[in-house]
Short mmCIF file of C-alpha atoms in Angstrom, two decimals:
data_model
loop_
_atom_site.label_atom_id
_atom_site.label_comp_id
_atom_site.label_asym_id
_atom_site.label_seq_id
_atom_site.Cartn_x
_atom_site.Cartn_y
_atom_site.Cartn_z
CA MET A 1 8.19 7.82 12.72
CA VAL A 2 5.70 8.70 15.18
CA PHE A 3 5.45 6.45 18.93
CA THR A 4 3.02 6.86 21.67
CA TYR A 5 4.56 6.96 25.15
CA THR A 6 3.56 6.66 28.61
CA ALA A 7 6.15 7.80 31.06
CA ILE A 8 6.80 9.03 34.80
CA SER A 9 7.80 12.35 35.04
CA LYS A 10 10.53 13.81 38.07
CA ASP A 11 7.40 14.68 40.20
CA ALA A 12 5.83 11.22 40.04
CA LYS A 13 3.20 12.18 37.40
CA ARG A 14 1.88 9.86 34.75
CA ILE A 15 2.52 11.55 31.21
CA THR A 16 1.09 10.40 27.61
CA GLY A 17 1.82 11.91 24.82
CA ASP A 18 3.17 11.13 21.18
CA ILE A 19 6.98 11.48 19.91
CA ASP A 20 8.66 11.72 16.66
CA ALA A 21 11.95 9.18 16.49
CA ALA A 22 13.64 6.95 13.94
CA THR A 23 13.51 4.10 16.42
CA GLU A 24 11.63 2.88 19.53
CA ALA A 25 15.10 3.24 21.08
CA ALA A 26 15.70 6.44 19.88
CA ALA A 27 12.40 7.56 21.38
CA ASN A 28 13.28 6.02 24.58
CA GLU A 29 16.70 7.75 24.41
CA SER A 30 14.69 11.00 23.86
CA LEU A 31 12.30 11.04 27.02
CA ARG A 32 15.09 10.57 29.34
CA ARG A 33 16.88 13.49 27.90
CA ARG A 34 13.49 15.24 28.42
CA GLY A 35 13.45 13.82 32.35
CA LEU A 36 10.85 11.18 31.73
CA GLN A 37 11.01 7.82 32.59
CA PRO A 38 9.49 5.94 29.76
CA LEU A 39 7.07 2.91 30.70
CA VAL A 40 5.46 2.33 27.34
CA VAL A 41 6.71 3.20 24.09
CA LYS A 42 5.14 1.78 20.65
CA PRO A 43 4.35 2.75 17.15
CA LYS A 44 1.62 4.91 16.96
CA LYS A 45 -1.19 3.04 14.63
CA LYS A 46 -2.14 5.42 11.93
CA LYS A 47 -5.90 6.42 11.45
CA ILE A 48 -7.07 5.62 8.10
CA ASP A 49 -8.59 8.65 6.18
CA PHE A 50 -11.33 7.42 3.63
CA ASN A 51 -11.81 10.27 2.27
CA ASN A 52 -8.29 10.51 0.93
CA LEU A 53 -7.85 6.56 0.49
CA SER A 54 -7.07 5.56 -2.88
CA LEU A 55 -7.45 1.66 -4.17
CA LYS A 56 -3.99 1.67 -5.60
CA LYS A 57 -0.82 3.81 -4.42
CA LYS A 58 1.47 4.40 -6.95
CA LYS A 59 4.90 2.59 -6.76
CA VAL A 60 8.05 4.51 -7.27
CA LYS A 61 9.95 3.32 -10.19
CA LEU A 62 13.48 2.37 -10.10
CA LYS A 63 14.36 4.86 -12.67
CA ASP A 64 12.41 7.81 -10.99
CA LEU A 65 14.58 7.06 -7.74
CA VAL A 66 17.99 6.96 -10.12
CA VAL A 67 16.91 10.51 -11.41
CA PHE A 68 16.40 11.75 -8.10
CA THR A 69 19.85 10.12 -6.39
CA ARG A 70 21.57 11.41 -9.44
CA GLN A 71 20.01 15.21 -8.99
CA LEU A 72 20.66 14.96 -5.47
CA ALA A 73 24.30 14.09 -5.81
CA THR A 74 24.83 16.83 -8.42
CA MET A 75 23.35 19.37 -6.15
CA ILE A 76 25.41 18.59 -3.14
CA ASN A 77 28.34 18.50 -5.17
CA ALA A 78 27.72 21.82 -6.11
CA GLY A 79 27.51 23.22 -2.77
CA VAL A 80 23.52 23.59 -2.73
CA PRO A 81 22.63 23.33 1.13
CA LEU A 82 20.82 19.74 1.55
CA VAL A 83 17.41 20.87 2.65
CA ARG A 84 17.43 23.33 -0.43
CA SER A 85 18.43 20.45 -2.48
CA LEU A 86 15.62 18.10 -1.08
CA SER A 87 12.50 21.09 -1.46
CA THR A 88 14.01 21.70 -5.28
CA LEU A 89 13.83 17.94 -6.05
CA SER A 90 10.43 17.47 -4.56
CA GLN A 91 8.99 20.13 -7.05
CA GLN A 92 10.29 18.43 -9.86
CA THR A 93 9.40 15.20 -9.33
CA ASP A 94 6.57 13.51 -11.15
CA ASN A 95 5.93 10.71 -9.21
CA ASN A 96 3.34 11.83 -6.41
CA THR A 97 4.46 8.78 -3.98
CA LEU A 98 8.00 10.01 -4.26
CA LYS A 99 7.34 13.83 -4.05
CA GLU A 100 5.20 13.03 -0.91
CA SER A 101 8.23 11.08 0.35
CA ILE A 102 10.68 13.80 -0.64
CA GLU A 103 8.68 16.60 1.28
CA ASP A 104 8.52 14.62 4.36
CA ILE A 105 12.12 13.75 4.54
CA THR A 106 12.74 17.57 3.86
CA LYS A 107 10.74 18.44 7.11
CA GLU A 108 12.42 15.99 9.20
CA VAL A 109 15.90 16.89 7.76
CA GLU A 110 15.05 20.55 8.64
CA GLY A 111 14.09 19.48 11.92
CA GLY A 112 17.60 18.35 12.95
CA LEU A 113 17.55 14.63 11.64
CA SER A 114 20.37 12.86 9.58
CA LEU A 115 18.97 12.12 5.80
CA ALA A 116 19.97 8.47 6.73
CA ASP A 117 17.44 8.23 9.67
CA THR A 118 14.68 10.22 7.66
CA LEU A 119 15.08 7.66 4.86
CA GLU A 120 14.53 4.76 7.36
CA LYS A 121 11.35 6.09 7.86
CA HIS A 122 10.51 5.45 4.21
CA ASN A 123 12.16 1.92 3.90
CA ASP A 124 9.28 1.01 1.47
CA ILE A 125 11.03 3.38 -1.00
CA PHE A 126 14.74 3.26 0.03
CA SER A 127 16.63 -0.30 0.07
CA PRO A 128 18.51 -0.92 3.29
CA ILE A 129 21.57 -0.74 1.38
CA TYR A 130 20.50 2.93 0.12
CA ILE A 131 20.12 3.77 3.43
CA ASN A 132 23.17 2.67 5.10
CA MET A 133 25.53 3.57 2.27
CA VAL A 134 23.72 7.51 2.85
CA ARG A 135 24.75 6.84 6.34
CA ALA A 136 28.07 6.12 5.36
CA GLY A 137 28.31 8.92 3.41
CA GLU A 138 27.24 11.23 5.70
CA ALA A 139 29.60 10.17 8.35
CA GLY A 140 32.64 10.20 5.82
CA GLY A 141 31.87 13.87 4.58
CA ILE A 142 31.53 12.22 0.95
CA LEU A 143 27.53 12.08 0.44
CA ASP A 144 27.81 13.42 -3.18
CA GLU A 145 30.34 10.84 -4.11
CA ILE A 146 28.56 7.79 -2.39
CA LEU A 147 25.11 9.06 -3.83
CA LYS A 148 26.95 8.74 -7.38
CA LYS A 149 27.82 5.19 -6.70
CA LEU A 150 24.31 4.47 -5.64
CA ALA A 151 22.73 5.83 -8.74
CA VAL A 152 25.38 3.61 -11.06
CA GLN A 153 24.62 0.39 -8.54
CA GLN A 154 20.81 1.39 -9.07
CA GLU A 155 21.54 1.64 -12.97
CA LYS A 156 23.27 -1.70 -13.01
CA ASP A 157 20.34 -3.77 -11.23
CA ALA A 158 18.03 -2.38 -13.50
CA LYS A 159 19.79 -3.11 -16.47
CA ILE A 160 20.40 -6.85 -15.35
CA ARG A 161 16.67 -7.12 -14.28
CA GLY A 162 15.53 -5.57 -17.63
CA LYS A 163 17.53 -8.06 -19.37
CA PHE A 164 16.56 -11.33 -17.56
CA LYS A 165 13.00 -10.10 -17.88
CA SER A 166 13.07 -9.63 -21.88
CA ALA A 167 14.84 -12.99 -22.06
CA MET A 168 12.04 -14.79 -20.20
CA THR A 169 9.30 -13.14 -21.90
CA TYR A 170 9.11 -15.78 -24.85
CA PRO A 171 9.75 -18.76 -22.73
CA ILE A 172 6.57 -17.75 -20.18
CA ILE A 173 4.52 -17.18 -23.42
CA LEU A 174 5.12 -20.81 -24.42
CA LEU A 175 4.67 -22.23 -21.47
CA SER A 176 1.36 -20.45 -20.91
CA ILE A 177 0.30 -21.60 -24.24
CA THR A 178 1.37 -25.33 -23.24
CA MET A 179 -0.66 -25.21 -20.26
CA ILE A 180 -3.89 -23.84 -22.20
CA VAL A 181 -3.20 -26.14 -24.74
CA PHE A 182 -2.92 -28.73 -22.12
CA LEU A 183 -5.69 -27.98 -20.04
CA GLY A 184 -8.33 -27.46 -23.09
CA LEU A 185 -7.27 -31.23 -24.41
CA MET A 186 -7.76 -33.01 -20.97
CA LEU A 187 -10.84 -30.56 -20.10
CA ILE A 188 -12.74 -30.82 -23.41
CA ALA A 189 -11.23 -33.08 -25.70
CA MET A 190 -10.12 -36.03 -23.65
CA PRO A 191 -13.94 -36.54 -22.12
CA LYS A 192 -15.59 -36.88 -25.41
CA ILE A 193 -12.56 -38.91 -27.28
CA GLY A 194 -12.97 -41.00 -24.24
CA GLY A 195 -16.79 -41.19 -24.67
CA ILE A 196 -16.28 -42.22 -28.25
CA ILE A 197 -13.99 -44.83 -27.34
CA LYS A 198 -15.80 -46.47 -25.17
CA GLU A 199 -18.72 -46.48 -27.11
CA LEU A 200 -16.91 -48.19 -29.92
CA GLY A 201 -15.27 -50.55 -28.08
CA GLY A 202 -18.26 -51.73 -25.97
CA PRO A 203 -18.66 -51.78 -21.93
CA ASP A 204 -16.37 -54.52 -21.70
CA ALA A 205 -13.19 -52.97 -23.99
CA GLU A 206 -9.81 -53.03 -22.46
CA LEU A 207 -7.90 -49.87 -22.87
CA PRO A 208 -4.15 -49.44 -22.73
CA ALA A 209 -2.71 -48.44 -19.53
CA LEU A 210 -1.66 -44.79 -20.79
CA THR A 211 -5.41 -44.30 -22.11
CA GLN A 212 -6.96 -45.48 -18.53
CA THR A 213 -4.32 -42.83 -17.11
CA MET A 214 -5.20 -39.96 -18.97
CA LEU A 215 -9.04 -40.54 -18.96
CA SER A 216 -8.64 -40.65 -15.03
CA ILE A 217 -6.51 -37.52 -14.98
CA SER A 218 -9.11 -35.73 -17.34
CA ALA A 219 -12.02 -37.31 -14.91
CA VAL A 220 -10.46 -35.66 -11.81
CA MET A 221 -9.81 -32.30 -13.34
CA VAL A 222 -13.23 -32.16 -14.96
CA ASN A 223 -15.01 -33.44 -11.46
CA TYR A 224 -12.80 -31.76 -8.89
CA TRP A 225 -11.48 -28.45 -10.70
CA PHE A 226 -12.75 -26.21 -7.78
CA LEU A 227 -10.59 -27.94 -5.47
CA ILE A 228 -7.50 -28.09 -7.44
CA ILE A 229 -7.66 -24.44 -7.95
CA GLY A 230 -8.47 -23.73 -4.39
CA GLY A 231 -5.23 -26.23 -3.49
CA LEU A 232 -3.15 -24.18 -5.83
CA PHE A 233 -4.22 -20.93 -4.91
CA PHE A 234 -3.93 -21.68 -1.06
CA GLY A 235 -0.74 -23.47 -1.77
CA LEU A 236 0.59 -20.46 -3.44
CA PHE A 237 -0.58 -18.25 -0.90
CA PHE A 238 1.44 -19.96 1.87
CA LEU A 239 4.33 -20.56 -0.19
CA ARG A 240 4.77 -16.86 -0.56
CA ARG A 241 4.45 -16.29 3.00
CA TYR A 242 6.94 -18.95 4.07
CA VAL A 243 9.22 -17.61 1.10
CA LYS A 244 9.09 -14.29 3.31
CA THR A 245 10.53 -15.79 6.49
CA THR A 246 14.05 -16.31 7.67
CA SER A 247 14.40 -20.31 6.76
CA GLY A 248 12.01 -19.85 3.88
CA ARG A 249 14.38 -17.52 1.97
CA LEU A 250 17.59 -19.85 3.00
CA ARG A 251 15.53 -23.04 1.29
CA LYS A 252 14.41 -20.71 -1.29
CA ASP A 253 17.80 -19.64 -2.35
CA GLN A 254 19.27 -22.96 -1.65
CA PHE A 255 16.59 -24.36 -4.46
CA LEU A 256 17.93 -21.77 -6.81
CA LEU A 257 21.51 -22.79 -6.37
CA LYS A 258 20.90 -26.32 -7.65
CA VAL A 259 18.65 -25.10 -10.82
CA PRO A 260 21.60 -25.67 -13.56
CA VAL A 261 21.39 -22.40 -15.97
CA LEU A 262 19.55 -20.36 -13.27
CA LYS A 263 22.25 -21.21 -10.71
CA THR A 264 25.13 -19.65 -13.20
CA VAL A 265 22.63 -16.40 -13.31
CA VAL A 266 22.05 -15.91 -9.54
CA ILE A 267 25.74 -16.56 -8.43
CA LYS A 268 27.10 -14.06 -11.02
CA VAL A 269 24.75 -11.27 -10.14
CA ALA A 270 24.98 -11.62 -6.83
CA ILE A 271 29.01 -11.61 -7.00
CA ALA A 272 28.40 -8.34 -8.98
CA ARG A 273 26.09 -6.78 -6.72
CA PHE A 274 28.65 -7.87 -3.89
CA SER A 275 31.66 -6.56 -5.16
CA ARG A 276 30.46 -3.17 -6.15
CA ILE A 277 28.51 -2.52 -2.82
CA PHE A 278 31.56 -3.69 -0.89
CA ALA A 279 34.06 -1.38 -2.74
CA ALA A 280 31.80 1.49 -2.74
CA LEU A 281 31.68 1.21 1.11
CA MET A 282 35.38 0.56 1.61
CA SER A 283 36.17 3.87 -0.76
CA ALA A 284 33.72 5.62 1.78
CA GLY A 285 35.97 4.56 4.63
CA VAL A 286 33.78 1.99 6.24
CA SER A 287 35.33 -0.66 8.16
CA VAL A 288 35.65 -4.10 6.83
CA VAL A 289 33.14 -5.84 9.53
CA GLU A 290 30.52 -3.03 9.03
CA THR A 291 30.99 -3.17 5.27
CA LEU A 292 30.48 -6.80 5.42
CA GLU A 293 27.16 -6.31 7.81
CA VAL A 294 26.13 -3.85 5.31
CA THR A 295 26.72 -5.83 2.19
CA SER A 296 25.59 -9.21 3.71
CA LYS A 297 22.11 -7.45 3.78
CA ALA A 298 21.93 -5.93 0.70
CA ILE A 299 23.07 -9.07 -1.35
CA GLY A 300 19.58 -10.90 -1.90
CA ASN A 301 20.75 -14.11 -1.72
CA ALA A 302 20.24 -15.82 1.83
CA VAL A 303 22.94 -18.57 1.33
CA LEU A 304 25.67 -16.06 0.39
CA GLU A 305 24.54 -14.09 3.61
CA LYS A 306 25.24 -16.82 5.52
CA GLU A 307 28.62 -17.23 4.15
CA LEU A 308 29.26 -13.64 4.83
CA LYS A 309 28.24 -13.79 8.22
CA ILE A 310 30.60 -16.38 8.82
CA ALA A 311 33.28 -14.26 7.52
CA ILE A 312 32.31 -11.28 9.82
CA LYS A 313 33.35 -13.91 12.50
CA GLU A 314 36.57 -14.91 10.94
CA VAL A 315 37.60 -11.38 10.17
CA THR A 316 36.37 -9.80 13.82
CA ASN A 317 38.94 -12.84 15.13
CA GLY A 318 42.07 -11.28 13.05
CA LYS A 319 41.75 -12.91 9.64
CA GLN A 320 41.91 -11.55 6.34
CA LEU A 321 38.65 -11.40 4.46
CA SER A 322 40.25 -13.48 1.59
CA GLU A 323 40.46 -16.50 3.57
CA PRO A 324 37.07 -17.03 4.69
CA LEU A 325 36.00 -16.29 1.17
CA ALA A 326 38.54 -19.02 -0.16
CA ALA A 327 37.20 -21.44 2.10
CA SER A 328 33.56 -20.89 0.82
CA SER A 329 31.74 -23.54 -1.12
CA VAL A 330 29.82 -20.54 -3.03
CA PHE A 331 31.72 -17.77 -3.40
CA PRO A 332 34.26 -18.47 -6.77
CA PRO A 333 38.02 -18.60 -6.27
CA ILE A 334 38.53 -15.76 -8.37
CA VAL A 335 36.77 -13.39 -5.78
CA SER A 336 38.97 -14.52 -2.65
CA GLN A 337 42.26 -14.41 -5.08
CA MET A 338 41.24 -10.93 -6.26
CA MET A 339 40.36 -9.95 -2.43
CA ALA A 340 43.88 -11.23 -1.43
CA ILE A 341 45.39 -9.19 -4.16
CA GLY A 342 43.55 -5.73 -2.95
CA GLU A 343 44.94 -6.50 0.64
CA GLU A 344 48.36 -6.77 -0.38
CA THR A 345 48.18 -3.97 -2.52
CA GLY A 346 45.74 -1.67 -0.39
CA GLU A 347 43.55 -1.31 -3.47
CA THR A 348 40.27 -3.60 -2.44
CA ASP A 349 37.89 -1.13 -3.82
CA GLU A 350 39.64 -0.55 -7.15
CA ILE A 351 39.72 -4.44 -7.76
CA LEU A 352 36.42 -5.48 -6.44
CA LEU A 353 35.15 -3.02 -8.85
CA LYS A 354 36.73 -5.06 -11.98
CA VAL A 355 35.51 -8.17 -10.10
CA ALA A 356 32.06 -6.20 -10.41
CA ASP A 357 32.67 -5.24 -14.24
CA PHE A 358 33.59 -8.69 -15.07
CA TYR A 359 30.98 -10.69 -13.37
CA GLU A 360 28.50 -7.92 -14.89
CA GLU A 361 29.65 -8.75 -18.38
CA GLU A 362 29.18 -12.41 -17.58
CA VAL A 363 25.85 -12.07 -16.79
CA ASP A 364 24.96 -10.04 -19.78
CA ALA A 365 26.49 -12.79 -21.75
CA VAL A 366 24.31 -15.77 -19.67
CA VAL A 367 21.28 -13.92 -19.94
CA ASP A 368 21.63 -13.14 -23.78
CA SER A 369 22.01 -17.07 -24.16
CA LEU A 370 19.28 -17.88 -21.53
CA SER A 371 16.11 -17.49 -24.21
CA SER A 372 17.95 -19.85 -26.56
CA ILE A 373 18.47 -22.47 -23.92
CA ILE A 374 14.90 -22.26 -22.46
CA GLU A 375 13.09 -22.06 -25.74
CA PRO A 376 13.83 -25.55 -26.97
CA ILE A 377 13.18 -27.20 -23.76
CA MET A 378 9.51 -25.45 -23.58
CA ILE A 379 8.85 -26.80 -27.22
CA VAL A 380 9.99 -30.22 -25.91
CA ILE A 381 7.89 -29.89 -22.77
CA MET A 382 4.84 -28.80 -25.06
CA GLY A 383 5.50 -31.79 -27.67
CA VAL A 384 5.71 -34.56 -25.09
CA MET A 385 2.07 -33.17 -23.26
CA VAL A 386 0.43 -33.10 -26.92
CA ALA A 387 2.24 -36.56 -27.63
CA LEU A 388 1.05 -38.23 -24.63
CA ILE A 389 -2.67 -37.31 -25.15
CA ALA A 390 -2.40 -38.22 -28.84
CA ALA A 391 -0.74 -41.53 -27.69
CA SER A 392 -3.29 -42.60 -25.54
CA VAL A 393 -6.14 -41.44 -28.18
CA ILE A 394 -4.49 -43.63 -31.26
CA GLY A 395 -3.65 -46.54 -29.13
CA PRO A 396 -7.11 -47.70 -28.66
CA ILE A 397 -8.53 -46.64 -32.17
CA SER A 398 -5.97 -48.71 -33.44
CA ASN A 399 -6.94 -51.71 -31.27
CA LEU A 400 -10.83 -51.20 -32.62
CA SER A 401 -9.83 -50.85 -35.91
CA THR A 402 -7.98 -54.46 -35.86
CA GLN A 403 -10.55 -56.06 -34.14
CA ILE A 404 -12.89 -54.73 -36.62
#
C-alpha cells in the first residue's frame, strides 16, 4: 500500500513524498529509521486511469483461489523458492484479477516483504483468516502445510455454500412465482373484479370485510406503486448499510439464531469452521489466545465472535478454554467436552478436526433436508395468498346471487 507523507529531516527541512508499506504504523516506523520525523502519513489516493477503466472487474472465484493455494503449497514443499513459485503461478493463472494480484505480490516479496504482509494489501481477494494463517505458517516455518490446510478449508466452505445454494434454488423460484401471482392478482385482476362487483351490487351494496380490505390494499398498490417501490429500494439500501456495521452484524446474526431451521444450519457451519481453523492454527504452534483472536474474526458470526472474545479474557486470566465454552449458551456442549479432552491429552488439534468432520456431516444432512422442509411451507403460503383473494371475490358474488 502506498502512503503520502510529510516529514521533518534532521536539518529541520520539510520533506514530502510517497512510501510503500503494509500499514500506516509500518510507514511511520520506516520513516523514523530513515532519520525523518513524520508529521502526516495517509494513504495515497489512486488516480483513475480512464483509458483502462472497465465497467466491471472480474471477481476471483473460490475455485481459482483453491487451485492457487494448492499449487503454491506443492511448489514450496518441493523446495522451489517462494518468489519463483509465485512468478510461475502468475503465468499459469487464467483469472486476470488474480494474475495481476500475484504479480504485485511477487514484486513485493522480492523486495523483502513477508508473504502475509503483501497478501494484506490484497484483502479484497484474501480473507483475514487466509492472511493470518499464512503469517502463522511463515513464523512456524511450515508454510506449505498451512497452505494445504487452507485449501482444504476453502474446499469445505465452497462445498457447504454450493449445497445450500442448490437446496434454496427451488424454494426461491416458488417464492418468486408466488409474488408474481399475488402482484398480478392485486394490480390487474382485483381492481377489475371489484369494479364488476360494485356495478352489480350498486353504490349502496355492503361488501364483506375481507373484500373491502383486499380492495383497499389493491387500490393503494395501484395508486402508490412508485412510493412502495421507492420505499422498498431505500429500505433495502439502508438495511444493507446497517448490516455492515458492528451493531448491525450482531443484530442480524442474533435474528438468524432465532429462525428455527436456519438456526441449526448457522450454528453447525460456524462450529465446523471454528474447529477446523482452531485446529490448523494450533498445529502451526500458534498460542491459544492468538488462535482465538484470529478464529473469532474468521468464524463469520458476530454472536459466536462475541462469545470467543469473552473466552479470550477468561483464558488470559488463566482458565482452560473448555471452561468458558461450557458456560456459553451458543456453543453446543460437545464442543467444550471435546476441548476438555484435548486439553487433558494434549491433542486438541486432532480432536477438533474430528469435531469439524462431525459437524460438516451434520450440515450436509440438514442442508439436504432443507429443500424438502421449505417446499411445503412455500406451497402453503402461495395457497393462502390465492385463497384470500378468491374468498374476497366469491363472498360478495355469493351474496349478490342470494339477493337476486
